[in-house]
mmCIF file of C-alpha atoms in Angstrom:
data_model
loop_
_atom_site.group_PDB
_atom_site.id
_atom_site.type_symbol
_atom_site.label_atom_id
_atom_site.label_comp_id
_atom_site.label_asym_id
_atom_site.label_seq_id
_atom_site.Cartn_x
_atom_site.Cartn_y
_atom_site.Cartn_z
ATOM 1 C CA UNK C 1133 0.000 0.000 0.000
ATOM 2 C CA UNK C 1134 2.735 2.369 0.840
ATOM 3 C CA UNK C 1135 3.382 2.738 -3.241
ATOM 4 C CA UNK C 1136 -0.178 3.525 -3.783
ATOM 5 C CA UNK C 1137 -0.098 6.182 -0.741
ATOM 6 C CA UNK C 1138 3.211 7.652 -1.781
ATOM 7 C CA UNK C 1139 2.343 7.996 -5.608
ATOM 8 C CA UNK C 1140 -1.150 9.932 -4.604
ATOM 9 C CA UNK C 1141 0.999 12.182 -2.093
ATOM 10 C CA UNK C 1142 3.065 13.239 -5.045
ATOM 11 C CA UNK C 1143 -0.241 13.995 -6.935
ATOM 12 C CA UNK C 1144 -1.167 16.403 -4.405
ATOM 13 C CA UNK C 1145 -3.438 14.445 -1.970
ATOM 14 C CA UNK C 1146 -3.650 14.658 1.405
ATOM 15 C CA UNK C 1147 -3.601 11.330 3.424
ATOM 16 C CA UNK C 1148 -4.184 10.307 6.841
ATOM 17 C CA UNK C 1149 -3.501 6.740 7.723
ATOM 18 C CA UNK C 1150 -4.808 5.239 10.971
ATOM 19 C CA UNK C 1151 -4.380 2.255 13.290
ATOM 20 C CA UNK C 1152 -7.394 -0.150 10.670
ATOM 21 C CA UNK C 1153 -8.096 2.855 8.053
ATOM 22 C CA UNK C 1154 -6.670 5.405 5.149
ATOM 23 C CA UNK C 1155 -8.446 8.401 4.567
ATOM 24 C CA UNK C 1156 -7.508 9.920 1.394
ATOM 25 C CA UNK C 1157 -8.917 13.884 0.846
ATOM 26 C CA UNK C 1158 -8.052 15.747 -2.437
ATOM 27 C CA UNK C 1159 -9.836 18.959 -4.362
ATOM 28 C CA UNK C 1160 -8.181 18.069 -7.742
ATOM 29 C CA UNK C 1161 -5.087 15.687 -8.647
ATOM 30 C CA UNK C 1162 -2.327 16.879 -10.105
ATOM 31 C CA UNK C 1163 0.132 15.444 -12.810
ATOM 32 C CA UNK C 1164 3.462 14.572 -10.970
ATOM 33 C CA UNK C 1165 6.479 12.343 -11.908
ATOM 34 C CA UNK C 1166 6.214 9.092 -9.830
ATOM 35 C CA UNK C 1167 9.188 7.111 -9.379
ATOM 36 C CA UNK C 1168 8.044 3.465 -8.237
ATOM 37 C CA UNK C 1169 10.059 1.600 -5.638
ATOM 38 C CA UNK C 1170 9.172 -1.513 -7.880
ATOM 39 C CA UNK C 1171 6.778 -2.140 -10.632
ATOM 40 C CA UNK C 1172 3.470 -2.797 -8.768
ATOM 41 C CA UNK C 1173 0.805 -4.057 -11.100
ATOM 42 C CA UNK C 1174 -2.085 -3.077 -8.435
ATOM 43 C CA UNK C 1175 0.212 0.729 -7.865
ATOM 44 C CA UNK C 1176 0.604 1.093 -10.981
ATOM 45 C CA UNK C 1177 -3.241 0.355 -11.943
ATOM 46 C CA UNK C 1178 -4.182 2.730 -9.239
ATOM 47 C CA UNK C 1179 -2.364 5.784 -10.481
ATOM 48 C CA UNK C 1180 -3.464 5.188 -14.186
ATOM 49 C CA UNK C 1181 -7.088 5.382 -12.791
ATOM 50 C CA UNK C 1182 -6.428 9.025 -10.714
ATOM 51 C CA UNK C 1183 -3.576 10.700 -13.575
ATOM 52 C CA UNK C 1184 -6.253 10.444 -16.714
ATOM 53 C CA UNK C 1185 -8.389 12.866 -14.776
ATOM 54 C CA UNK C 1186 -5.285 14.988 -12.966
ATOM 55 C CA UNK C 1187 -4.508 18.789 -13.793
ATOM 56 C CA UNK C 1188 -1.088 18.548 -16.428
ATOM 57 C CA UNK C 1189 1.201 15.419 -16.953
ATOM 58 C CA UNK C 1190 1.855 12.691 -14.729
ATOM 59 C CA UNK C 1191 4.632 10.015 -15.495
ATOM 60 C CA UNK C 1192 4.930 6.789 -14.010
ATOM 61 C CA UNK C 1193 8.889 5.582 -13.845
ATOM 62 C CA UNK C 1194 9.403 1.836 -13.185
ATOM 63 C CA UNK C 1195 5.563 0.727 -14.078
ATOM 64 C CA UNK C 1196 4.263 -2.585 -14.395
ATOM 65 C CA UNK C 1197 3.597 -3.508 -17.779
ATOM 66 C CA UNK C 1198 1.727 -6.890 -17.581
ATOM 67 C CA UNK C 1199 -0.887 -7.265 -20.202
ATOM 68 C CA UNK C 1200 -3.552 -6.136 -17.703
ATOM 69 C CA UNK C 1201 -2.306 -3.234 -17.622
ATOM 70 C CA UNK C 1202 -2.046 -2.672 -21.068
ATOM 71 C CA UNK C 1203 -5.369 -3.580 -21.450
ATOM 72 C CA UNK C 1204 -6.930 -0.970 -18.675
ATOM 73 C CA UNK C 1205 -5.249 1.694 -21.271
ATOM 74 C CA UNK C 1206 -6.283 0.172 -24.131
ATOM 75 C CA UNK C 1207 -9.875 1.045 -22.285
ATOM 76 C CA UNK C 1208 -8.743 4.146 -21.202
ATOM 77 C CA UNK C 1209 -7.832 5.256 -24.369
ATOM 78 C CA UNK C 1210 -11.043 4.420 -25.555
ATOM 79 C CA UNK C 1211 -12.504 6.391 -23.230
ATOM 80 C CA UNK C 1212 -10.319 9.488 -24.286
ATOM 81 C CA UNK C 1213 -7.388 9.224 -22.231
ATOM 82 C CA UNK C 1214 -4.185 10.306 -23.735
ATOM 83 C CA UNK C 1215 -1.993 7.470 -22.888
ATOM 84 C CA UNK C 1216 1.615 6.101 -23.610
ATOM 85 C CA UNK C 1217 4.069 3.637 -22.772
ATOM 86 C CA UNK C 1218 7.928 3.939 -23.639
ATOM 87 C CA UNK C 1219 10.327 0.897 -23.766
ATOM 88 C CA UNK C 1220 11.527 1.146 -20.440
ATOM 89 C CA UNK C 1221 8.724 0.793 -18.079
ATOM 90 C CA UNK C 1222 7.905 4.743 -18.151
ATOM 91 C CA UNK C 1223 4.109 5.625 -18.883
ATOM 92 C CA UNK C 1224 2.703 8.737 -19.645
ATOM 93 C CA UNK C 1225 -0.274 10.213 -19.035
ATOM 94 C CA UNK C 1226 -1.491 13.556 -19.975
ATOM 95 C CA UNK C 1227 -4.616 14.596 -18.158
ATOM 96 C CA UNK C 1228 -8.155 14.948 -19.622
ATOM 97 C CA UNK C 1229 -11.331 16.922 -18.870
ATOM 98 C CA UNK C 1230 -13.722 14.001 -19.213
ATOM 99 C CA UNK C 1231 -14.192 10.404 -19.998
ATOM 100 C CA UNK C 1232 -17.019 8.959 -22.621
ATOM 101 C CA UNK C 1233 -18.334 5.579 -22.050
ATOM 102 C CA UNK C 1234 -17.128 2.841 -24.246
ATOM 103 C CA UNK C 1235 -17.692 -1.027 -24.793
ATOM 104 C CA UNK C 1236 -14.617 -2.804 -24.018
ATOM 105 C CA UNK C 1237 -13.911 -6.887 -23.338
ATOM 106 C CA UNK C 1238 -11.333 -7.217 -20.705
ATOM 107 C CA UNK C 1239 -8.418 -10.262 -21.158
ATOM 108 C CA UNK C 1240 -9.256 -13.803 -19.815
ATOM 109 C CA UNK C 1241 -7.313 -14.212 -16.138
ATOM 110 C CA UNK C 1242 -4.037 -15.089 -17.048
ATOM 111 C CA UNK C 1243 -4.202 -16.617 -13.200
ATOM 112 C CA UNK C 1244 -7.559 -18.760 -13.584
ATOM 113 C CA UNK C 1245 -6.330 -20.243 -16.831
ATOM 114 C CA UNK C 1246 -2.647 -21.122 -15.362
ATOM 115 C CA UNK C 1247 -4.573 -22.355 -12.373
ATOM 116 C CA UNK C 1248 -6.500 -24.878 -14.678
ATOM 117 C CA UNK C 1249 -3.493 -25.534 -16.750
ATOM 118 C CA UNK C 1250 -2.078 -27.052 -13.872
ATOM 119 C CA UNK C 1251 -4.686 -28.745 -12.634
ATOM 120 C CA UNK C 1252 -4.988 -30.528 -16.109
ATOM 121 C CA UNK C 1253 -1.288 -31.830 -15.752
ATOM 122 C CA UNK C 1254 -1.219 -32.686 -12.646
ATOM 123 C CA UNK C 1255 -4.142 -34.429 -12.593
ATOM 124 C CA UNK C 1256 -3.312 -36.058 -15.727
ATOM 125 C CA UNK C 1257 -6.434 -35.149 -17.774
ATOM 126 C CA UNK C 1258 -7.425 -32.397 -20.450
ATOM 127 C CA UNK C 1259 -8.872 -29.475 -19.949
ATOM 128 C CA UNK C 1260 -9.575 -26.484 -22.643
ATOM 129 C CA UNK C 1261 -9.608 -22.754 -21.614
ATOM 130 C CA UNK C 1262 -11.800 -20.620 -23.544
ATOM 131 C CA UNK C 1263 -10.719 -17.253 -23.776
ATOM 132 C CA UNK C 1264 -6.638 -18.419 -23.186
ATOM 133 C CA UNK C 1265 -4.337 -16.417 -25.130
ATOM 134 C CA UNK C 1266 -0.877 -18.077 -26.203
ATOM 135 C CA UNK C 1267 0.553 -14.119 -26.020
ATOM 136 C CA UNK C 1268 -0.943 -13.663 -22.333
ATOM 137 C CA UNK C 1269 1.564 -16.990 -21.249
ATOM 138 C CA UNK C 1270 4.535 -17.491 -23.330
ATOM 139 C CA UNK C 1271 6.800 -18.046 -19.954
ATOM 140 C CA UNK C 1272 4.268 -20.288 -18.154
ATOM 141 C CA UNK C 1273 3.743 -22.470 -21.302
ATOM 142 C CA UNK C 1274 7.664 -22.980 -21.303
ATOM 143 C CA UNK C 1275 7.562 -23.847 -18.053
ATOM 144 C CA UNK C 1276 4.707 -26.578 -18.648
ATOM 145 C CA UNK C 1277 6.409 -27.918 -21.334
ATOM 146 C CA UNK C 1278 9.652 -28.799 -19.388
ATOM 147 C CA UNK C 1279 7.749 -29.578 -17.075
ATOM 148 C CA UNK C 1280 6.160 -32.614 -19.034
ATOM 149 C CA UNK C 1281 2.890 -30.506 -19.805
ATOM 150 C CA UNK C 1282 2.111 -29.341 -23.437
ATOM 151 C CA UNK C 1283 -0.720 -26.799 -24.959
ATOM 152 C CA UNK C 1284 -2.322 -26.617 -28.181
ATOM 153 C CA UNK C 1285 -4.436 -23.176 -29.405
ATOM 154 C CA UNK C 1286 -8.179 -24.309 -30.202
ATOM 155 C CA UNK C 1287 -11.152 -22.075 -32.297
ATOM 156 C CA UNK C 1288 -12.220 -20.799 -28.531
ATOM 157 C CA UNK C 1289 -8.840 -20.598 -26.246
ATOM 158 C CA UNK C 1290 -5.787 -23.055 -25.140
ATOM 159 C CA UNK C 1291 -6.439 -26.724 -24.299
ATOM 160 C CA UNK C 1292 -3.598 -28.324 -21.791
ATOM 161 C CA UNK C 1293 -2.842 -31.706 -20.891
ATOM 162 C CA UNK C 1294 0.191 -34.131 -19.912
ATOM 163 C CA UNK C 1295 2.576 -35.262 -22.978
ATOM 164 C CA UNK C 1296 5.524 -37.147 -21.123
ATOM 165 C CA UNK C 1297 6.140 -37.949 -17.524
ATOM 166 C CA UNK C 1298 7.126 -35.015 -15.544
ATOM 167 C CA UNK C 1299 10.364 -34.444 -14.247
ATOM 168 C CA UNK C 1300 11.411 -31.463 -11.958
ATOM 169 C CA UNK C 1301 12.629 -28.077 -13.554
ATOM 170 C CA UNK C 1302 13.669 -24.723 -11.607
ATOM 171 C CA UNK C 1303 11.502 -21.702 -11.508
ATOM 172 C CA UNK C 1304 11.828 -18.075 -10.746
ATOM 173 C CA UNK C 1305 9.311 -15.587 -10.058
ATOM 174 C CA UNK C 1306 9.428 -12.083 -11.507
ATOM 175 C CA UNK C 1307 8.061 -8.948 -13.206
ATOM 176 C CA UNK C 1308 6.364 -9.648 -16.681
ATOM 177 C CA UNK C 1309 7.352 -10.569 -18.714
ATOM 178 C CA UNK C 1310 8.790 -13.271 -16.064
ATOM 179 C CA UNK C 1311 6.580 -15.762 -14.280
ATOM 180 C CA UNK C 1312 3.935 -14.583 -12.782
ATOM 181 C CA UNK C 1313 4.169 -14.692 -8.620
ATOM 182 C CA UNK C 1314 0.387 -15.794 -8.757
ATOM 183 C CA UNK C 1315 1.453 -18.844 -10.903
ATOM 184 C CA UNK C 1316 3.833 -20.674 -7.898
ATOM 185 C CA UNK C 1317 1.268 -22.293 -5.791
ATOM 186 C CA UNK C 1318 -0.525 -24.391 -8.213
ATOM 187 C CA UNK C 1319 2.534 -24.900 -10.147
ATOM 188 C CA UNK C 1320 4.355 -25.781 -6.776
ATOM 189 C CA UNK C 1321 1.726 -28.714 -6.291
ATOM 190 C CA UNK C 1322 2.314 -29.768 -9.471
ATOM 191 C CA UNK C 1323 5.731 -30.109 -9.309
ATOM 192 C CA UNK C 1324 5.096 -32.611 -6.632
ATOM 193 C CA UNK C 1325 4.147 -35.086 -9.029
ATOM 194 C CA UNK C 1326 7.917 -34.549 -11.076
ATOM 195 C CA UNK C 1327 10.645 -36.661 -10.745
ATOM 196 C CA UNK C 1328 13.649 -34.898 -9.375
ATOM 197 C CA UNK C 1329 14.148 -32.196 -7.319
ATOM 198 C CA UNK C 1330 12.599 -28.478 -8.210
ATOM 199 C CA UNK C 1331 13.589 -25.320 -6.966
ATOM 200 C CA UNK C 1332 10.905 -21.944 -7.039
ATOM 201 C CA UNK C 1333 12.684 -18.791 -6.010
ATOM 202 C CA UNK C 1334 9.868 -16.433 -5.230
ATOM 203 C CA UNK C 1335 11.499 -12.503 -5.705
ATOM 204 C CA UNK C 1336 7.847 -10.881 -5.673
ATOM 205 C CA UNK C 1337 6.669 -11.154 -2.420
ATOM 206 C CA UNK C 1338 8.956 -12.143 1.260
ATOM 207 C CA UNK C 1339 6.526 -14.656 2.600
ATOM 208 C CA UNK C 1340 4.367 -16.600 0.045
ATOM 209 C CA UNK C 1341 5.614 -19.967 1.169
ATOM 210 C CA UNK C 1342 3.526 -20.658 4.698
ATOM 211 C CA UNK C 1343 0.810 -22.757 2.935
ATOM 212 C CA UNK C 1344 3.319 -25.149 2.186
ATOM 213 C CA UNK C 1345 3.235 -26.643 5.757
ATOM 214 C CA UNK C 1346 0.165 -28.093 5.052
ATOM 215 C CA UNK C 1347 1.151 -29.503 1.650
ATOM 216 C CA UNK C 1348 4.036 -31.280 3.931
ATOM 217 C CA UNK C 1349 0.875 -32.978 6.360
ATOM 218 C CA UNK C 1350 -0.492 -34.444 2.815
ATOM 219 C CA UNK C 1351 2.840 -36.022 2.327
ATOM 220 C CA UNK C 1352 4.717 -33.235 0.009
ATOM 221 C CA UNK C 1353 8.577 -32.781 0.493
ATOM 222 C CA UNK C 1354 8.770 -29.108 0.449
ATOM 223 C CA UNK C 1355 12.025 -28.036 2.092
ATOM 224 C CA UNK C 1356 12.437 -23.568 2.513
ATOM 225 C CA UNK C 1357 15.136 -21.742 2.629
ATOM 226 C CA UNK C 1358 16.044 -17.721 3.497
ATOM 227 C CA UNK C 1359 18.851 -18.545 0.179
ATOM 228 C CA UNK C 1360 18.290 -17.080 -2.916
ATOM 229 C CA UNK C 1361 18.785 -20.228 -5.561
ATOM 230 C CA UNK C 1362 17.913 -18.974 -8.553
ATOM 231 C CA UNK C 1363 19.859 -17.465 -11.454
ATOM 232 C CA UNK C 1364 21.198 -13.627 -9.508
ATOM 233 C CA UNK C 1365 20.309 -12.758 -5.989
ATOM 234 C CA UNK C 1366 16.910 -11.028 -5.554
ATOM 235 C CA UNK C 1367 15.773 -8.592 -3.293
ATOM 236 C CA UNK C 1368 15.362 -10.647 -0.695
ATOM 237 C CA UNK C 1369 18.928 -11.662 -0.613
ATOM 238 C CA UNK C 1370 20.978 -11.526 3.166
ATOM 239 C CA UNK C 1371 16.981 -11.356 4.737
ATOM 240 C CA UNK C 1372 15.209 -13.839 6.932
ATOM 241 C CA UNK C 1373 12.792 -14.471 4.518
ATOM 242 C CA UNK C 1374 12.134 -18.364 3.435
ATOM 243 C CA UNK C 1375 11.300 -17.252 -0.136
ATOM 244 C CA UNK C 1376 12.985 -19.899 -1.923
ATOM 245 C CA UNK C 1377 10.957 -23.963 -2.268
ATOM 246 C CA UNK C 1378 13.296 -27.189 -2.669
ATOM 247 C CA UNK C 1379 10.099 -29.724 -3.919
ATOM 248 C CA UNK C 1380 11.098 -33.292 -3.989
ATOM 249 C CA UNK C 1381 9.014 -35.880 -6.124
ATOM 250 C CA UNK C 1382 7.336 -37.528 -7.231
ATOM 251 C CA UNK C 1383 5.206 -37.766 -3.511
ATOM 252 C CA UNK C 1384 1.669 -39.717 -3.330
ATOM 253 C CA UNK C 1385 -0.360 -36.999 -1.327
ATOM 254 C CA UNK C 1386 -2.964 -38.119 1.347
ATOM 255 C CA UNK C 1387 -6.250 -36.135 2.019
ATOM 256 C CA UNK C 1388 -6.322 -33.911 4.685
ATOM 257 C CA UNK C 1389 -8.362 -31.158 6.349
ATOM 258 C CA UNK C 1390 -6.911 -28.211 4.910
ATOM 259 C CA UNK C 1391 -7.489 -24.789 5.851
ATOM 260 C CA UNK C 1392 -6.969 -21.612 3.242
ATOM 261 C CA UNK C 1393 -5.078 -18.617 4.468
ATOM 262 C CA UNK C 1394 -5.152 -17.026 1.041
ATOM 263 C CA UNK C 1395 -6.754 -16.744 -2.433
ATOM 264 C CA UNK C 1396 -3.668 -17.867 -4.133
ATOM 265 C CA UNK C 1397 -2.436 -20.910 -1.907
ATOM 266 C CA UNK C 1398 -6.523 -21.744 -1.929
ATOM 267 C CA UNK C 1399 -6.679 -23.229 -5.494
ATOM 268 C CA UNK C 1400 -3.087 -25.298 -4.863
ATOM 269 C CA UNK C 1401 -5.210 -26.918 -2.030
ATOM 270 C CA UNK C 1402 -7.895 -27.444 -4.361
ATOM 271 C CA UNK C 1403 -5.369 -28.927 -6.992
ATOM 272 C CA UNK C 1404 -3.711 -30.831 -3.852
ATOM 273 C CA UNK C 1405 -6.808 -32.443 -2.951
ATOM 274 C CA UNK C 1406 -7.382 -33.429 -6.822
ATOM 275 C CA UNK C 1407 -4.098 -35.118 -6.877
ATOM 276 C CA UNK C 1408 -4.608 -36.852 -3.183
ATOM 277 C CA UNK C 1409 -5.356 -40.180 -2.176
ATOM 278 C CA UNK C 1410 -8.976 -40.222 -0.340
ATOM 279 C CA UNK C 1411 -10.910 -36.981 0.483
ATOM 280 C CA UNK C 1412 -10.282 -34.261 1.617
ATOM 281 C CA UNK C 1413 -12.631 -31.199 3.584
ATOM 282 C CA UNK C 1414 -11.425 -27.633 2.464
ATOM 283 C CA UNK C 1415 -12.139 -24.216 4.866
ATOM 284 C CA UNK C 1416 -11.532 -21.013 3.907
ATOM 285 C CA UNK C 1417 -13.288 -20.619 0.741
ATOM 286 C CA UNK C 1418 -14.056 -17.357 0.802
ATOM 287 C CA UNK C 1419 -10.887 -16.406 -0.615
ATOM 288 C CA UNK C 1420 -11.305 -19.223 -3.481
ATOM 289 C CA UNK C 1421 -14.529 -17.272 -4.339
ATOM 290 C CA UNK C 1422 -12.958 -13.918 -4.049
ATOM 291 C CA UNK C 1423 -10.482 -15.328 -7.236
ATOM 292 C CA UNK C 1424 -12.513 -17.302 -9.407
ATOM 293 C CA UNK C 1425 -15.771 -16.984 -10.822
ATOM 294 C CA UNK C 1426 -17.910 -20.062 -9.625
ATOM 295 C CA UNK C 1427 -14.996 -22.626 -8.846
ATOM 296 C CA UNK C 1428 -16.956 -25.361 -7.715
ATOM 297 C CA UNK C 1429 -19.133 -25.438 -11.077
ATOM 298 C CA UNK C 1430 -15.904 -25.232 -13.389
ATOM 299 C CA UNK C 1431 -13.967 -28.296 -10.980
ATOM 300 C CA UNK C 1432 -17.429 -30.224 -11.513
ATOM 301 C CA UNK C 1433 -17.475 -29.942 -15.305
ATOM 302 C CA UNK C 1434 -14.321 -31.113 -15.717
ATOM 303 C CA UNK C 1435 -14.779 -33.883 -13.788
ATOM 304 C CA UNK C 1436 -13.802 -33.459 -10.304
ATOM 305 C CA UNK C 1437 -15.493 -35.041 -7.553
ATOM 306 C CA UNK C 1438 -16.315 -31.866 -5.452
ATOM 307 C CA UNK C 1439 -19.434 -30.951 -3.065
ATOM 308 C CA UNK C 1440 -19.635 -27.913 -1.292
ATOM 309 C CA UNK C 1441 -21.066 -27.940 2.601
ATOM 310 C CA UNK C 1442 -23.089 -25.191 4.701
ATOM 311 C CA UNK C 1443 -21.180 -24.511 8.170
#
């Protein structure tokens, strides 16, 4: 939040954060140049939304450039916005009086359909993705694909499924166009179906790891690390942070009772339980539902055996 906050400040608003709230008071934005600490997809949304209606010029140094993004200004543009994006990472917006309303169809989540992906693989069966976009994934198709997981492009989207046996590969997280930090945790559980021994370094976020403790209770090897193992030192490099996964398989899994503690680690439980021996009872769905549209109806139609309960 503190990039969101900061980049506002600049833009002349006036801020008050408390103990559980931000209160965020401004007459009129105006155009500043925002240098971001690190290219936050969700900062750099955020100040796209409040420069195309600032007073002058506002440009964004360092901005995420993930093909969400580009597809908010595609919209924006639309809308009138005077919008551009140089080669390295610097966007420019020039504020405008108003916005018109516009008809615009936003990208299929590149998340829900790596999610799926995953879940095809791992479980060994085939699933198509209507709306998938080869463009949208280049990086996390590579990965499936030494992985032991391969893709074709259909009439409607991307259809995924298991070509070899897999064997273990090394992945790092990063800015787009790198792999996505929102791809690890199904792509973690289905690396614990590979032969060999993977390695994720996670350079996004410091502490995205904790829900594999209760991939261990299923029967997972998942050893963490504060070292940085993948190609340079991140960020996090010299910190206590475990932000690096060793995962050694292949590993049966066991059902379990399995609670989520967040949206992203709550689909690698679903995929966990997929892939598991018996049944298992997931809590925490809230954050499933938060993520993707109707989860439960999607698993269903592509087979899984899933019921929901009432607690």
């Amino acid at each position: 939040m503190d990039f969101h906050l900061e980049g506002l400040r600049q833009m002349g608003a006036d801020i008050a954060e408390h103990p559980t709230s931000v209160k965020v008071h401004v007459d009129r934005l105006a155009g500043a140049h925002i240098d971001l600490p690190f290219p936050s997809v969700g900062a750099t949304e955020n100040l796209l939304l409040a420069a195309v209606r600032a007073f002058g010029t506002t440009v964004i140094s360092n901005a995420a450039v993930e093909p969400e993004i580009v597809d908010l200004i595609l919209m924006l543009q639309k809308m009138g916005a005077l919008i551009t994006i140089d080669t390295d990472r610097t966007i420019t917006v020039e504020g405008v009086r108003e916005l018109r309303g516009v008809e615009h169809t936003t990208i299929a989540d590149r998340i829900e359909i790596a999610s799926f992906a995953a879940a095809a693989i791992a479980t060994d069966g085939r699933i198509e993705v209507r709306g998938a976009r080869q463009e949208h994934l280049v990086t996390y198709l590579n990965t499936l694909r030494h992985i032991g997981g391969d893709y074709a492009e259909t009439r409607d989207g991307l259809e995924f499924w298991r070509a070899r046996p897999l064997t273990a590969t090394d992945v790092e997280t990063g800015v787009h166009p790198g792999f996505m930090t929102d791809w690890q945790q199904p792509l973690t559980v289905l690396l614990t179906q590979a032969t060999g021994t993977s390695v994720v370094h996670e350079t996004i976020y410091e502490d995205r790891f904790g829900y594999t403790e209760q991939l261990r209770a299923m029967g997972a090897s998942v050893e963490l690390t504060t070292r940085c193992l993948g190609a340079v030192a991140c960020r996090f490099h010299g910190r206590d942070f475990q932000h690096t996964a060793k995962i050694s398989g292949p590993r049966r899994l066991h059902g379990a009772d399995l609670v989520i503690p967040d949206l992203r680690a709550g689909f690698g439980y679903v995929l966990a339980a997929l892939v598991a021996d018996g049944t298992s009872t997931i809590t925490g769905t809230r954050y499933l539902e938060r993520g993707y549209e109707q989860p439960v109806a999607k698993l269903a139609a592509v087979g899984a055996r899933i019921t929901t309960q009432s607690v």
